[in-house]
Amino acid sequence: MKDYIKHDPWKIIEEGFDPALNRISESLCSLGNGHMGQRGNFEESYSGDCLQGSYLAGVYYPDKTIVGWWKNGYPEYFAKVLNAPNWLGLSLRLNGNEIDLAKAEVIEFRRELDIKRGVLKRRVLLKSGKVLIELNSSRFVSMARPEIAAYRYSLRLIEGDGKLEISSFIDGNIHNEDANYDEYFWEHRGEGVDDDSLAVVLKTRKTDFTVATRTATLISHAGSFLAPENSSSRAGWAGRDYSAELSQGDEITIEKYVSCLTDRDHKADELLSKGKTALAAAVADGFDTLLAEQEEAWNSIWEHSDIAIEGDTAAQQGIRFNIFQLKQTYTGKDERLNIGPKGFTGEKYGGASYWDTEAYCLPFYLGTADPAIARQLLVYRHNHLAKAIENAGKLGFTDGAALYPMVTMNGEECHNEWEITFEEIHRNGAIAFGIYDYIRCTGDKDYLMPLGMEVLTGIARFWAQRVNWSEAKKKYVILGVTGPNEYENNVHNNWYTNYIASWCLRYTAECAEALAAEKPAEYKAMADSLKLDDAELARFRSISEQIYLPFDPERGIALQQDGYLDKEIAPVETLGEKDRPLNQNWSWDRILRSCYIKQADVLQGFFFFEDDFNDEELKRNFDFYEPLTVHESSLSPCVHTILAQSLGYEKKAYEMYLRTSRLDLDDYNNDTEDGCHITSMAGTWMSVVMGFGGLRHREGELYLNPALPSAWKGYSFMVMNGGEPLKVSVGKDGTVLENRGEKAMKVMMGRPGSAGALELAAGENRRV
Ligand code: BGC
């Protein structure tokens, strides 16, 4: 765990430059706007260790799968999030010496991500040769104009003087570190310079995405703009040179504007002209106007999604950082996109969507955005239904059975490890759970007919074929799976998988029966087109009721899988410091044989289906499994916070909360350098709102059961209730509810099953 980030409620601050931590800081300081993103790389050249990264949402490369032994059913490729042209490009040479923080004497350094406004700033005092220089930079990726980003960079000579040579460029000769065969993923389609701007056009190999990057640079010195001296271009690169004689005290200011357009949004042959128009408008409006727009856009995001925590700056910084990253990753403006686990902060993990979206992110968007955005995330999966049926077909399933991919860009499976692709099938359950969660939160049952039912039917058909009858057990079993705990593979009867499979079958049948009763004619038309009849629904029910759920009667707990108790059971606290994280210190063989659990597995089921279990059952399972859990998936601590809180384990809940909320800021899992864990950030939100706030939704109604962690003086959050914003403020002397909407709303105070209703008029503010 590293804790070099200064605690601050609205800023991520690093003081003093440690090159060994640079990649971590770059990940933390990533900026994005849903359309594109940029890691916190330096603008000026840097020859030290860094992960240069600019990304464009939805632009990917199908990198051919690497495996030793090809097995039928493998995906052909692992979709890589592509490193796109680097538009930051700035080379500064003072008296012939390149200004490069890896070589210069860095005297003072401060990198600051202002999450309130979405602006990354840096101030550096350094010596280049004998000259003392101050650098200041400020940049943003515009939330208001998704295809635009800009930075302002100033250089002042504090002591000494000299000739400054500047080159501002776009570099399309970029590589992915995460490339299976070290290939260059792009084709050059042209580069050029005109009076006002530079442009580079690239096209992805195989996927044929065309991307046009255009920049305009304005450099001012002593009240006037520097005239360019030379412009040049070569394959995938375009640049322009300037120079100035600077005396002690002189300052030059460089403003660089960029437009990044892709043919996902425009015709390929219009990219250059449209990019030019967008860029010219940005330049004409100027940096300060764009910055004001940026502040305004973030202001309105925070108004609907802020969580304020009093009395604990580390916790406050953690949650706001998480909300910031989520909101800049997925804005809901493009229904073809989803929430990749690394967002715009790195290349690793590839793909755009995992089960993380439904299991973790959906509640966040339901809570903090228009319900249409959550619905759109469901429609995304509906759009991929044909591909999910195709995926299942590749594995031998028939008759409309659908297996959603573990990782995808376009609906096709693109993860390349067999134990995940073939076995981690619980993901299919999460897709169905997302539909259920959306409906219980919004009450929008109309989603079921036909979109929801089409997806549910495909998923139920998969489970009905994936089970097999065990003569020995006289039950249906599910063999050869990997559960959420990826630290054991090819296990039989993973309790979580069996439970969610059984639930999917039952839920599908229940929804069908309810729709048949409510809207018989419409239902019949839909059922006919799905070829779904009563016999098939009866089969779903019958399998659901007879699925085997491993159970240990001695301890009274669900068994993670058939063979779990054969393992040597010893709590995580018996492990040494040097063992953790296991995945970086133990052989895979040792991990697989151990009892250690990567992330909530049985407990994920207790989280999803909490109404099916009483507190005693939850307590027995939590007390057994949590001490065996290493939380080496970022998705783990949040679920444990929520469960611990409902058991009244305040200390555990808080420990887990800090771990989830500061996972990247403190680099708990020693992997933030690859990028941030975006999807788990939604889990952090759930930890506060569902964990401490006790938020639940049942039948379209909102429940609250707030508790105040003793380390905090108070906290408040915003949540959508029936499409209207509700502010919940929890303090030592109770909870204040504020209906910030335009309609009256109902709030249930207490846990589902034992809560009392209250009505809040529009604008009403009430202490409860
Ligand atoms: C977790 C998966 C998750 C993936 C992406 C893995 O480490 O085990 O459950 O889907 O990360 O976040």
mmCIF file of C-alpha atoms in Angstrom, residues 466-697:
data_model
loop_
_atom_site.group_PDB
_atom_site.id
_atom_site.type_symbol
_atom_site.label_atom_id
_atom_site.label_comp_id
_atom_site.label_asym_id
_atom_site.label_seq_id
_atom_site.Cartn_x
_atom_site.Cartn_y
_atom_site.Cartn_z
ATOM 1 C CA ARG A 466 -25.913 -26.402 -18.947
ATOM 2 C CA VAL A 467 -27.224 -28.381 -15.955
ATOM 3 C CA ASN A 468 -27.200 -32.153 -15.933
ATOM 4 C CA TRP A 469 -29.140 -34.591 -13.823
ATOM 5 C CA SER A 470 -27.025 -36.378 -11.242
ATOM 6 C CA GLU A 471 -28.320 -39.843 -10.460
ATOM 7 C CA ALA A 472 -26.114 -39.909 -7.388
ATOM 8 C CA LYS A 473 -27.497 -36.676 -5.967
ATOM 9 C CA LYS A 474 -30.975 -36.873 -7.501
ATOM 10 C CA LYS A 475 -30.551 -33.217 -8.325
ATOM 11 C CA TYR A 476 -29.460 -31.062 -11.231
ATOM 12 C CA VAL A 477 -25.789 -30.188 -10.994
ATOM 13 C CA ILE A 478 -23.538 -27.711 -12.797
ATOM 14 C CA LEU A 479 -20.087 -29.180 -13.354
ATOM 15 C CA GLY A 480 -16.777 -27.678 -14.380
ATOM 16 C CA VAL A 481 -17.168 -23.997 -13.571
ATOM 17 C CA THR A 482 -15.233 -21.060 -12.207
ATOM 18 C CA GLY A 483 -17.223 -19.012 -9.737
ATOM 19 C CA PRO A 484 -16.600 -15.346 -8.960
ATOM 20 C CA ASN A 485 -13.596 -16.623 -6.986
ATOM 21 C CA GLU A 486 -11.148 -17.001 -9.853
ATOM 22 C CA TYR A 487 -8.673 -18.617 -7.436
ATOM 23 C CA GLU A 488 -10.169 -22.031 -8.139
ATOM 24 C CA ASN A 489 -11.128 -23.384 -11.533
ATOM 25 C CA ASN A 490 -13.083 -26.260 -12.952
ATOM 26 C CA VAL A 491 -14.970 -26.881 -9.727
ATOM 27 C CA HIS A 492 -18.301 -28.641 -9.458
ATOM 28 C CA ASN A 493 -21.424 -27.035 -8.108
ATOM 29 C CA ASN A 494 -20.166 -23.595 -7.259
ATOM 30 C CA TRP A 495 -22.951 -22.542 -4.889
ATOM 31 C CA TYR A 496 -23.198 -19.032 -6.285
ATOM 32 C CA THR A 497 -23.448 -20.228 -9.895
ATOM 33 C CA ASN A 498 -26.033 -22.873 -9.013
ATOM 34 C CA TYR A 499 -28.041 -20.393 -6.966
ATOM 35 C CA ILE A 500 -28.135 -17.710 -9.632
ATOM 36 C CA ALA A 501 -28.903 -20.303 -12.333
ATOM 37 C CA SER A 502 -31.849 -21.542 -10.300
ATOM 38 C CA TRP A 503 -33.005 -17.967 -9.722
ATOM 39 C CA CYS A 504 -32.738 -17.073 -13.454
ATOM 40 C CA LEU A 505 -34.906 -20.043 -14.418
ATOM 41 C CA ARG A 506 -37.518 -19.181 -11.805
ATOM 42 C CA TYR A 507 -37.506 -15.455 -12.524
ATOM 43 C CA THR A 508 -37.921 -16.048 -16.256
ATOM 44 C CA ALA A 509 -40.887 -18.337 -15.641
ATOM 45 C CA GLU A 510 -42.433 -15.892 -13.141
ATOM 46 C CA CYS A 511 -42.079 -12.945 -15.503
ATOM 47 C CA ALA A 512 -43.592 -14.956 -18.360
ATOM 48 C CA GLU A 513 -46.545 -16.036 -16.231
ATOM 49 C CA ALA A 514 -47.179 -12.525 -14.949
ATOM 50 C CA LEU A 515 -47.065 -11.050 -18.459
ATOM 51 C CA ALA A 516 -49.338 -13.792 -19.810
ATOM 52 C CA ALA A 517 -51.895 -12.890 -17.135
ATOM 53 C CA GLU A 518 -51.571 -9.089 -17.523
ATOM 54 C CA LYS A 519 -51.288 -8.708 -21.293
ATOM 55 C CA PRO A 520 -52.340 -12.006 -22.845
ATOM 56 C CA ALA A 521 -52.467 -10.921 -26.507
ATOM 57 C CA GLU A 522 -49.124 -9.139 -26.494
ATOM 58 C CA TYR A 523 -47.588 -11.922 -24.482
ATOM 59 C CA LYS A 524 -48.792 -14.557 -26.914
ATOM 60 C CA ALA A 525 -47.278 -12.742 -29.878
ATOM 61 C CA MET A 526 -43.977 -12.422 -28.066
ATOM 62 C CA ALA A 527 -43.966 -16.028 -26.802
ATOM 63 C CA ASP A 528 -44.770 -17.283 -30.289
ATOM 64 C CA SER A 529 -41.903 -15.372 -31.803
ATOM 65 C CA LEU A 530 -39.595 -16.739 -29.074
ATOM 66 C CA LYS A 531 -41.099 -20.231 -29.473
ATOM 67 C CA LEU A 532 -41.537 -20.207 -25.707
ATOM 68 C CA ASP A 533 -44.385 -22.440 -24.561
ATOM 69 C CA ASP A 534 -45.823 -23.609 -21.253
ATOM 70 C CA ALA A 535 -43.917 -26.865 -21.396
ATOM 71 C CA GLU A 536 -40.610 -25.032 -21.605
ATOM 72 C CA LEU A 537 -41.588 -22.710 -18.752
ATOM 73 C CA ALA A 538 -42.577 -25.727 -16.667
ATOM 74 C CA ARG A 539 -39.181 -27.241 -17.387
ATOM 75 C CA PHE A 540 -37.478 -24.012 -16.268
ATOM 76 C CA ARG A 541 -39.411 -24.188 -12.995
ATOM 77 C CA SER A 542 -38.758 -27.843 -12.454
ATOM 78 C CA ILE A 543 -34.989 -27.499 -12.988
ATOM 79 C CA SER A 544 -34.922 -24.406 -10.813
ATOM 80 C CA GLU A 545 -36.529 -26.282 -7.933
ATOM 81 C CA GLN A 546 -34.207 -29.243 -8.232
ATOM 82 C CA ILE A 547 -30.818 -27.571 -8.561
ATOM 83 C CA TYR A 548 -28.306 -28.893 -6.104
ATOM 84 C CA LEU A 549 -27.002 -26.339 -3.614
ATOM 85 C CA PRO A 550 -24.002 -27.613 -1.666
ATOM 86 C CA PHE A 551 -24.425 -27.113 2.074
ATOM 87 C CA ASP A 552 -22.387 -27.979 5.147
ATOM 88 C CA PRO A 553 -24.825 -29.040 7.884
ATOM 89 C CA GLU A 554 -22.144 -28.988 10.552
ATOM 90 C CA ARG A 555 -21.389 -25.285 10.124
ATOM 91 C CA GLY A 556 -24.776 -24.414 8.709
ATOM 92 C CA ILE A 557 -23.211 -22.692 5.690
ATOM 93 C CA ALA A 558 -23.511 -22.798 1.923
ATOM 94 C CA LEU A 559 -20.483 -24.569 0.480
ATOM 95 C CA GLN A 560 -18.514 -22.598 -2.067
ATOM 96 C CA GLN A 561 -18.231 -25.774 -4.177
ATOM 97 C CA ASP A 562 -18.345 -29.535 -3.719
ATOM 98 C CA GLY A 563 -14.689 -29.923 -2.753
ATOM 99 C CA TYR A 564 -14.161 -26.762 -0.752
ATOM 100 C CA LEU A 565 -13.930 -28.417 2.665
ATOM 101 C CA ASP A 566 -11.237 -30.798 1.405
ATOM 102 C CA LYS A 567 -8.948 -27.802 1.368
ATOM 103 C CA GLU A 568 -6.684 -26.900 4.258
ATOM 104 C CA ILE A 569 -8.613 -24.110 5.908
ATOM 105 C CA ALA A 570 -6.566 -21.358 7.586
ATOM 106 C CA PRO A 571 -7.608 -17.721 7.856
ATOM 107 C CA VAL A 572 -5.902 -15.037 5.775
ATOM 108 C CA GLU A 573 -4.413 -13.537 8.946
ATOM 109 C CA THR A 574 -2.101 -16.577 9.163
ATOM 110 C CA LEU A 575 -0.461 -15.551 5.874
ATOM 111 C CA GLY A 576 2.772 -13.606 5.991
ATOM 112 C CA GLU A 577 3.276 -10.113 4.616
ATOM 113 C CA LYS A 578 5.416 -11.554 1.836
ATOM 114 C CA ASP A 579 2.606 -13.791 0.600
ATOM 115 C CA ARG A 580 0.278 -10.964 -0.348
ATOM 116 C CA PRO A 581 -1.036 -10.311 -2.894
ATOM 117 C CA LEU A 582 -1.092 -14.033 -3.577
ATOM 118 C CA ASN A 583 -1.350 -13.578 -7.336
ATOM 119 C CA GLN A 584 2.005 -11.798 -7.360
ATOM 120 C CA ASN A 585 3.804 -14.087 -4.909
ATOM 121 C CA TRP A 586 2.462 -17.632 -5.167
ATOM 122 C CA SER A 587 2.478 -20.082 -8.045
ATOM 123 C CA TRP A 588 -0.894 -20.455 -9.702
ATOM 124 C CA ASP A 589 -0.898 -24.105 -8.685
ATOM 125 C CA ARG A 590 -0.549 -23.175 -5.037
ATOM 126 C CA ILE A 591 -3.308 -20.603 -5.293
ATOM 127 C CA LEU A 592 -5.719 -23.044 -6.905
ATOM 128 C CA ARG A 593 -5.217 -25.616 -4.160
ATOM 129 C CA SER A 594 -5.516 -23.085 -1.351
ATOM 130 C CA CYS A 595 -8.658 -22.105 0.499
ATOM 131 C CA TYR A 596 -8.112 -18.419 -0.278
ATOM 132 C CA ILE A 597 -10.905 -16.596 -1.977
ATOM 133 C CA LYS A 598 -10.202 -13.769 -4.404
ATOM 134 C CA GLN A 599 -13.530 -11.982 -4.019
ATOM 135 C CA ALA A 600 -17.051 -12.437 -2.685
ATOM 136 C CA ASP A 601 -18.346 -15.741 -4.000
ATOM 137 C CA VAL A 602 -20.933 -17.357 -1.699
ATOM 138 C CA LEU A 603 -21.243 -13.878 -0.206
ATOM 139 C CA GLN A 604 -21.955 -12.379 -3.635
ATOM 140 C CA GLY A 605 -25.075 -14.550 -3.590
ATOM 141 C CA PHE A 606 -26.000 -13.335 -0.125
ATOM 142 C CA PHE A 607 -25.598 -9.789 -1.392
ATOM 143 C CA PHE A 608 -27.764 -10.233 -4.496
ATOM 144 C CA PHE A 609 -30.434 -12.342 -2.855
ATOM 145 C CA GLU A 610 -30.461 -10.967 0.674
ATOM 146 C CA ASP A 611 -34.222 -11.354 1.081
ATOM 147 C CA ASP A 612 -33.834 -15.132 0.730
ATOM 148 C CA PHE A 613 -31.752 -15.394 3.911
ATOM 149 C CA ASN A 614 -32.089 -14.333 7.522
ATOM 150 C CA ASP A 615 -29.451 -12.524 9.575
ATOM 151 C CA GLU A 616 -28.367 -15.734 11.301
ATOM 152 C CA GLU A 617 -27.635 -17.417 7.974
ATOM 153 C CA LEU A 618 -25.800 -14.364 6.723
ATOM 154 C CA LYS A 619 -23.755 -14.191 9.920
ATOM 155 C CA ARG A 620 -22.699 -17.854 9.745
ATOM 156 C CA ASN A 621 -21.635 -17.525 6.119
ATOM 157 C CA PHE A 622 -19.925 -14.170 6.556
ATOM 158 C CA ASP A 623 -18.044 -15.346 9.647
ATOM 159 C CA PHE A 624 -16.798 -18.385 7.768
ATOM 160 C CA TYR A 625 -15.925 -16.903 4.373
ATOM 161 C CA GLU A 626 -14.733 -13.365 5.024
ATOM 162 C CA PRO A 627 -11.671 -14.456 7.048
ATOM 163 C CA LEU A 628 -10.661 -16.669 4.094
ATOM 164 C CA THR A 629 -10.997 -13.859 1.541
ATOM 165 C CA VAL A 630 -7.928 -11.990 0.296
ATOM 166 C CA HIS A 631 -9.949 -9.308 -1.543
ATOM 167 C CA GLU A 632 -7.506 -9.358 -4.443
ATOM 168 C CA SER A 633 -10.229 -8.426 -6.861
ATOM 169 C CA SER A 634 -11.150 -4.782 -6.664
ATOM 170 C CA LEU A 635 -14.784 -5.932 -6.672
ATOM 171 C CA SER A 636 -14.479 -7.636 -3.307
ATOM 172 C CA PRO A 637 -14.304 -5.144 -0.427
ATOM 173 C CA CYS A 638 -17.470 -3.249 -1.387
ATOM 174 C CA VAL A 639 -19.736 -6.296 -1.116
ATOM 175 C CA HIS A 640 -18.179 -7.088 2.246
ATOM 176 C CA THR A 641 -18.759 -3.522 3.472
ATOM 177 C CA ILE A 642 -22.455 -3.810 2.734
ATOM 178 C CA LEU A 643 -22.871 -7.238 4.312
ATOM 179 C CA ALA A 644 -20.735 -6.360 7.345
ATOM 180 C CA GLN A 645 -22.813 -3.238 7.893
ATOM 181 C CA SER A 646 -26.067 -5.149 7.787
ATOM 182 C CA LEU A 647 -24.648 -7.519 10.402
ATOM 183 C CA GLY A 648 -23.669 -4.571 12.574
ATOM 184 C CA TYR A 649 -19.918 -5.305 12.151
ATOM 185 C CA GLU A 650 -19.043 -1.648 12.133
ATOM 186 C CA LYS A 651 -15.275 -2.035 12.308
ATOM 187 C CA LYS A 652 -15.140 -4.549 9.482
ATOM 188 C CA ALA A 653 -17.521 -2.475 7.369
ATOM 189 C CA TYR A 654 -15.328 0.561 7.796
ATOM 190 C CA GLU A 655 -12.072 -1.290 7.123
ATOM 191 C CA MET A 656 -13.569 -2.667 3.908
ATOM 192 C CA TYR A 657 -14.932 0.750 2.961
ATOM 193 C CA LEU A 658 -11.502 2.374 3.210
ATOM 194 C CA ARG A 659 -10.060 -0.425 1.157
ATOM 195 C CA THR A 660 -12.602 -0.105 -1.624
ATOM 196 C CA SER A 661 -12.641 3.679 -1.723
ATOM 197 C CA ARG A 662 -8.879 4.157 -1.647
ATOM 198 C CA LEU A 663 -8.015 1.037 -3.619
ATOM 199 C CA ASP A 664 -6.331 2.994 -6.399
ATOM 200 C CA LEU A 665 -5.335 6.089 -4.453
ATOM 201 C CA ASP A 666 -3.304 3.919 -2.070
ATOM 202 C CA ASP A 667 -2.513 1.207 -4.627
ATOM 203 C CA TYR A 668 -3.718 -1.592 -2.335
ATOM 204 C CA ASN A 669 -3.333 -4.334 -4.920
ATOM 205 C CA ASN A 670 -0.055 -3.053 -6.315
ATOM 206 C CA ASP A 671 -1.453 -2.668 -9.822
ATOM 207 C CA THR A 672 -2.722 0.908 -10.150
ATOM 208 C CA GLU A 673 0.154 1.592 -12.548
ATOM 209 C CA ASP A 674 -1.819 -0.405 -15.171
ATOM 210 C CA GLY A 675 -4.835 1.848 -14.734
ATOM 211 C CA CYS A 676 -7.605 2.431 -12.215
ATOM 212 C CA HIS A 677 -10.305 -0.094 -11.284
ATOM 213 C CA ILE A 678 -13.235 1.812 -12.681
ATOM 214 C CA THR A 679 -16.029 -0.713 -12.253
ATOM 215 C CA SER A 680 -15.203 -1.387 -8.623
ATOM 216 C CA MET A 681 -15.560 2.342 -8.013
ATOM 217 C CA ALA A 682 -19.289 1.864 -8.400
ATOM 218 C CA GLY A 683 -18.958 -0.652 -5.581
ATOM 219 C CA THR A 684 -17.515 2.108 -3.431
ATOM 220 C CA TRP A 685 -20.599 4.169 -4.099
ATOM 221 C CA MET A 686 -22.731 1.171 -3.124
ATOM 222 C CA SER A 687 -20.699 0.810 0.087
ATOM 223 C CA VAL A 688 -21.727 4.262 1.258
ATOM 224 C CA VAL A 689 -25.233 4.408 -0.067
ATOM 225 C CA MET A 690 -26.322 0.787 0.379
ATOM 226 C CA GLY A 691 -23.869 -0.064 3.161
ATOM 227 C CA PHE A 692 -24.023 2.889 5.559
ATOM 228 C CA GLY A 693 -27.153 4.488 4.112
ATOM 229 C CA GLY A 694 -29.049 1.189 3.937
ATOM 230 C CA LEU A 695 -30.510 2.077 0.522
ATOM 231 C CA ARG A 696 -32.605 -0.650 -1.069
ATOM 232 C CA HIS A 697 -35.268 -0.755 -3.747
#
